[in-house]
Coordinates of C-alpha atoms in Angstrom, one line a residue:
M1 CA 47.3 57.5 101.4
P2 CA 48.4 61.1 101.8
T3 CA 46.0 63.7 102.2
S4 CA 48.1 66.4 100.0
S5 CA 47.3 66.8 96.4
P6 CA 50.2 66.2 94.4
L7 CA 48.7 68.0 91.6
P8 CA 47.1 71.4 91.6
V9 CA 44.6 71.3 89.2
D10 CA 41.6 73.8 87.7
S11 CA 38.2 72.6 87.3
S12 CA 37.8 75.2 84.8
P13 CA 36.5 73.5 81.1
N14 CA 39.0 75.5 79.3
V15 CA 41.8 73.6 81.2
G16 CA 40.3 70.2 81.0
W17 CA 42.5 69.3 78.3
A18 CA 45.7 70.6 79.8
N19 CA 44.9 68.1 83.0
R20 CA 44.4 65.3 80.2
L21 CA 47.8 66.1 78.8
G22 CA 49.5 66.3 82.0
L23 CA 48.2 62.9 83.0
G24 CA 49.6 61.3 79.7
F25 CA 52.9 63.1 80.0
M26 CA 53.2 61.1 83.4
R27 CA 52.4 57.8 82.2
L28 CA 54.8 58.2 79.6
L29 CA 57.4 59.6 81.9
A30 CA 57.0 56.3 84.0
R31 CA 58.6 54.7 81.3
L32 CA 61.9 56.6 81.7
P33 CA 65.1 55.5 83.9
L34 CA 64.9 57.4 87.0
P35 CA 68.0 59.5 86.1
W36 CA 66.2 60.8 83.2
I37 CA 63.3 61.5 85.2
R38 CA 65.3 63.3 88.1
S39 CA 67.2 65.4 85.6
L40 CA 63.9 66.6 84.0
G41 CA 62.9 67.3 87.8
W42 CA 66.2 69.1 88.4
L43 CA 65.5 71.5 85.2
G44 CA 61.8 71.7 86.0
G45 CA 62.7 72.7 89.5
R46 CA 64.9 75.4 88.4
L47 CA 62.4 76.6 86.0
L48 CA 59.7 76.6 88.4
H49 CA 61.8 78.5 91.2
G50 CA 62.4 81.3 88.3
V51 CA 58.3 81.6 87.5
A52 CA 56.7 80.7 90.7
A53 CA 57.4 84.2 92.3
R54 CA 54.6 83.8 95.0
R55 CA 55.6 80.5 96.2
R56 CA 59.2 81.5 96.0
R57 CA 58.5 84.1 98.4
I58 CA 56.6 82.1 100.7
A59 CA 59.5 79.4 100.7
R60 CA 62.1 82.1 101.8
V61 CA 59.9 83.5 104.4
N62 CA 59.4 80.3 106.1
W63 CA 62.8 79.5 105.7
A64 CA 64.0 82.8 107.3
R65 CA 61.6 82.1 110.1
C66 CA 62.8 78.6 110.7
F67 CA 66.7 79.5 110.1
P68 CA 67.0 83.0 111.3
Q69 CA 71.2 82.4 111.4
D70 CA 71.3 81.9 107.5
S71 CA 72.4 84.6 105.7
E72 CA 70.2 85.5 102.5
A73 CA 72.5 83.6 100.1
Q74 CA 72.0 80.4 102.2
R75 CA 68.6 81.0 102.2
N76 CA 68.0 81.5 98.6
R77 CA 70.3 78.7 97.7
A78 CA 68.1 76.2 100.1
V79 CA 65.1 77.4 98.4
R80 CA 66.2 76.8 95.1
Q81 CA 67.4 73.3 95.9
H82 CA 63.9 73.1 97.7
F83 CA 62.1 73.6 94.2
V84 CA 64.0 70.9 92.6
Y85 CA 63.1 68.3 95.1
F86 CA 59.7 69.3 95.1
V87 CA 59.5 68.9 91.1
Q88 CA 61.5 65.6 91.2
A89 CA 59.2 64.4 94.0
W90 CA 56.3 65.4 91.5
L91 CA 57.3 63.6 88.6
D92 CA 58.3 60.3 90.5
R93 CA 54.7 60.0 90.9
S94 CA 54.7 58.7 87.1
W95 CA 56.7 55.5 88.0
L96 CA 55.1 55.4 91.7
W97 CA 51.6 54.9 90.2
E98 CA 52.2 53.9 86.4
A99 CA 55.6 51.6 86.6
N100 CA 55.2 47.7 86.8
E101 CA 55.4 46.2 90.6
A102 CA 59.3 45.4 90.2
T103 CA 60.5 48.7 89.3
V104 CA 58.5 50.4 92.0
R105 CA 59.9 47.8 94.4
S106 CA 63.6 48.2 93.1
R107 CA 63.2 52.2 93.9
L108 CA 61.9 52.0 97.5
R109 CA 63.5 51.0 100.8
L110 CA 61.5 50.2 104.0
V111 CA 64.1 50.6 106.7
G112 CA 64.7 51.4 110.1
A113 CA 62.4 50.1 113.0
T114 CA 59.8 48.1 110.8
D115 CA 59.1 45.9 113.5
E116 CA 56.8 48.6 114.8
L117 CA 54.5 47.8 112.0
Q118 CA 54.4 44.1 113.0
G119 CA 51.4 42.6 114.7
S120 CA 47.8 44.4 115.5
A121 CA 48.6 47.1 117.8
P122 CA 46.6 50.2 117.0
T123 CA 48.9 52.7 115.5
V124 CA 48.9 56.1 114.1
I125 CA 51.8 56.8 111.8
F126 CA 53.0 60.3 112.1
S127 CA 54.2 61.1 108.2
P128 CA 55.4 65.2 108.1
H129 CA 55.2 66.9 104.9
F130 CA 58.1 66.1 103.4
V131 CA 58.3 66.3 99.6
G132 CA 58.5 62.1 99.4
L133 CA 55.1 61.6 101.2
D134 CA 53.6 59.8 98.5
A135 CA 56.5 57.3 98.2
G136 CA 56.1 56.6 101.8
G137 CA 52.6 55.8 101.5
T138 CA 53.5 53.4 98.6
A139 CA 56.4 52.0 100.5
L140 CA 54.4 51.2 103.4
A141 CA 51.6 49.7 101.3
L142 CA 54.1 47.3 99.4
F143 CA 56.3 46.2 102.3
A144 CA 54.3 46.6 105.8
P145 CA 51.8 43.5 106.5
R146 CA 49.1 45.8 107.5
A147 CA 45.8 47.4 106.6
F148 CA 46.3 51.0 106.0
I149 CA 43.5 54.1 106.5
S150 CA 44.1 57.8 105.4
V151 CA 42.2 60.7 105.1
Y152 CA 41.6 62.0 101.3
A153 CA 40.6 65.4 100.0
E154 CA 38.8 65.3 96.6
Q155 CA 40.1 67.0 93.7
A156 CA 38.4 69.5 91.6
N157 CA 38.9 67.7 88.5
E158 CA 37.3 64.2 88.1
A159 CA 40.2 62.8 85.6
V160 CA 43.0 63.7 88.0
D161 CA 41.1 62.4 90.9
R162 CA 40.6 59.1 89.4
W163 CA 44.1 59.1 88.9
I164 CA 45.3 60.1 92.3
R165 CA 43.0 57.6 93.9
A166 CA 44.0 54.7 91.8
G167 CA 47.8 55.6 92.6
R168 CA 47.1 55.5 96.3
L169 CA 45.1 52.4 96.1
R170 CA 47.3 50.7 93.9
Y171 CA 49.1 48.4 96.3
G172 CA 48.2 46.5 99.7
A173 CA 45.0 47.0 101.5
V174 CA 44.6 50.7 101.7
K175 CA 41.3 52.6 102.6
L176 CA 40.4 56.2 101.9
V177 CA 38.3 58.2 103.8
S178 CA 36.9 61.6 102.6
R179 CA 37.4 64.8 105.0
H180 CA 33.5 65.2 104.8
Q181 CA 33.5 61.8 106.8
G182 CA 34.6 62.9 110.0
L183 CA 36.8 61.2 112.4
R184 CA 34.5 58.4 113.6
P185 CA 35.3 56.1 110.8
V186 CA 38.9 56.8 111.2
V187 CA 38.9 56.0 115.1
Q188 CA 37.0 53.0 114.3
A189 CA 39.4 51.6 112.0
V190 CA 42.3 52.4 114.2
R191 CA 40.8 50.5 117.2
A192 CA 40.3 47.6 114.4
A193 CA 44.1 47.3 114.0
E194 CA 44.1 49.4 110.7
V195 CA 47.0 51.8 110.6
L196 CA 46.3 55.4 110.2
Y197 CA 48.8 57.3 107.8
L198 CA 48.2 60.9 109.2
L199 CA 49.8 64.2 107.8
P200 CA 49.0 66.9 110.8
D201 CA 51.6 69.3 110.3
M202 CA 49.8 72.0 107.7
D203 CA 48.2 75.3 108.8
M204 CA 44.5 74.3 108.8
G205 CA 43.2 77.5 110.3
A206 CA 42.5 79.1 113.7
S207 CA 39.1 77.0 114.5
E208 CA 40.4 73.5 115.2
S209 CA 44.1 74.5 115.9
V210 CA 46.6 75.7 119.1
F211 CA 49.2 77.9 119.2
V212 CA 52.5 76.0 119.8
P213 CA 56.4 76.8 119.1
F214 CA 57.7 75.5 115.5
F215 CA 61.4 76.6 115.2
G216 CA 60.8 79.2 118.1
V217 CA 57.8 80.7 116.5
L218 CA 54.1 80.3 117.8
T219 CA 52.1 78.3 115.1
A220 CA 49.0 77.3 114.3
T221 CA 49.0 73.5 114.8
V222 CA 45.8 71.3 114.6
P223 CA 46.3 68.5 117.8
T224 CA 44.9 65.9 115.4
L225 CA 47.5 63.3 116.1
P226 CA 47.5 63.3 120.1
R227 CA 43.6 63.4 119.6
L228 CA 43.5 60.6 117.4
A229 CA 46.2 58.5 119.1
R230 CA 44.3 59.1 122.2
L231 CA 40.8 57.9 120.9
G232 CA 42.1 55.0 118.7
Q233 CA 44.2 53.8 121.9
A234 CA 46.9 53.6 119.6
K235 CA 50.8 54.2 119.6
V236 CA 52.5 56.7 117.4
V237 CA 55.3 56.1 114.8
P238 CA 57.0 58.6 113.2
V239 CA 57.9 57.7 109.0
V240 CA 60.0 59.8 107.3
S241 CA 60.7 59.5 103.4
R242 CA 63.8 60.9 101.8
I243 CA 64.7 61.3 98.2
T244 CA 67.9 59.4 97.3
P245 CA 69.5 58.9 93.9
Q246 CA 68.4 55.4 94.1
G247 CA 64.7 56.4 94.9
Y248 CA 63.5 56.8 98.5
D249 CA 64.4 55.7 101.6
V250 CA 61.3 55.5 103.9
E251 CA 62.3 55.1 107.7
V252 CA 60.0 53.9 110.1
L253 CA 61.3 55.8 113.6
P254 CA 60.8 54.1 117.0
A255 CA 57.2 54.7 118.7
W256 CA 57.0 57.6 120.9
P257 CA 56.8 56.5 124.6
D258 CA 54.2 57.9 126.8
Y259 CA 52.5 59.5 123.9
P260 CA 50.1 60.9 124.1
G261 CA 49.8 62.3 127.5
P262 CA 46.9 64.1 129.5
D263 CA 47.5 67.5 127.8
A264 CA 46.9 68.0 124.0
Q265 CA 48.6 71.1 123.6
A266 CA 51.6 69.8 125.3
D267 CA 51.4 66.9 123.1
T268 CA 51.0 69.1 120.0
A269 CA 54.2 71.2 120.8
L270 CA 56.0 68.0 121.7
M271 CA 55.1 66.7 117.8
N272 CA 56.4 70.0 116.7
Q273 CA 59.8 69.9 118.6
R274 CA 60.1 66.3 117.3
L275 CA 59.2 67.6 114.0
E276 CA 62.1 70.1 113.9
A277 CA 64.7 67.5 114.6
M278 CA 63.1 65.5 111.4
I279 CA 63.6 68.5 109.3
R280 CA 67.1 69.6 110.4
T281 CA 68.0 66.1 108.9
M282 CA 67.1 67.2 105.6
P283 CA 65.4 70.6 105.6
E284 CA 65.6 71.3 102.0
Q285 CA 63.3 68.3 101.6
Y286 CA 60.4 69.7 103.4
Y287 CA 57.4 71.4 102.3
W288 CA 58.3 75.1 102.4
V289 CA 56.0 76.3 99.4
H290 CA 52.8 76.0 102.0
K291 CA 52.3 79.1 104.0
R292 CA 52.7 77.2 107.5
F293 CA 52.7 80.6 109.5
K294 CA 49.6 81.9 107.7
T295 CA 47.1 81.8 110.9
R296 CA 48.6 84.1 113.5
P297 CA 47.8 84.8 117.2
P298 CA 45.3 87.8 117.6
G299 CA 47.1 91.2 116.9
D300 CA 50.2 89.5 115.0
P301 CA 50.9 90.8 111.8
S302 CA 51.0 88.5 108.7
F303 CA 54.4 87.2 107.8
Y304 CA 53.7 86.8 104.1
G305 CA 52.4 90.4 103.6
K306 CA 49.3 90.8 101.0
D307 CA 49.0 88.1 98.3

């Protein structure tokens, strides 16, 4: 259900074979025991940390801005662990989307305030960009007795796009809406009691954003969560997906009371404040390789320098 792409792909004909090889590898990987997959993820994460200099630098800048009290050694250690979680979660999509249902069910736990997903009340799920977000979408589709909708960004490579779509539509009653379709079908679905799985915590540029604090830094943040909750007359239920040695714990948190309020900017700032608290429970599992602070207020210099 999530909008984020788990597979960075290239549409060039010269790399089409590589994408097909990668999909074949993921299908084979799904047959392995989870500890083997996680060990490969640990090794891949350490290798990626070593070779992906640009993404490593972005993650270090993000971490330094959000946790300025940490020493350089602490920051480097945390970023290295983040790369391990990132690759482990990426490889876990093999069994999430290719293993048999019994295997998938045995590795996912839906815990917490699951009663929030009962009934037919209009609901928007706030799912932050933790590395396990696809496991969260799968767990909800498997275990929650609701129909779900999510906004989907098409992939440039058709084979990869088909694979991702099939994986996210594999279980339950799930509908994917293209970004190009706009918000109207999403709002209509929420009002019709379909649960919206929303990931609004990435930098989407200045045009649709407001600047509100995130770890004390004014950060371009889209006010999509309060806007859609208001238009859909829906409650907001946070869901956090955590990697565990056994698979994933997907925790449903209680609905936010009196949310949204009358001020979308204040609601967006409150979203970031509550997101900070979630991140602090497992900071290495948040998506630090994204340029979260790319869009700066007028006159502010870039945090990332020239790429």
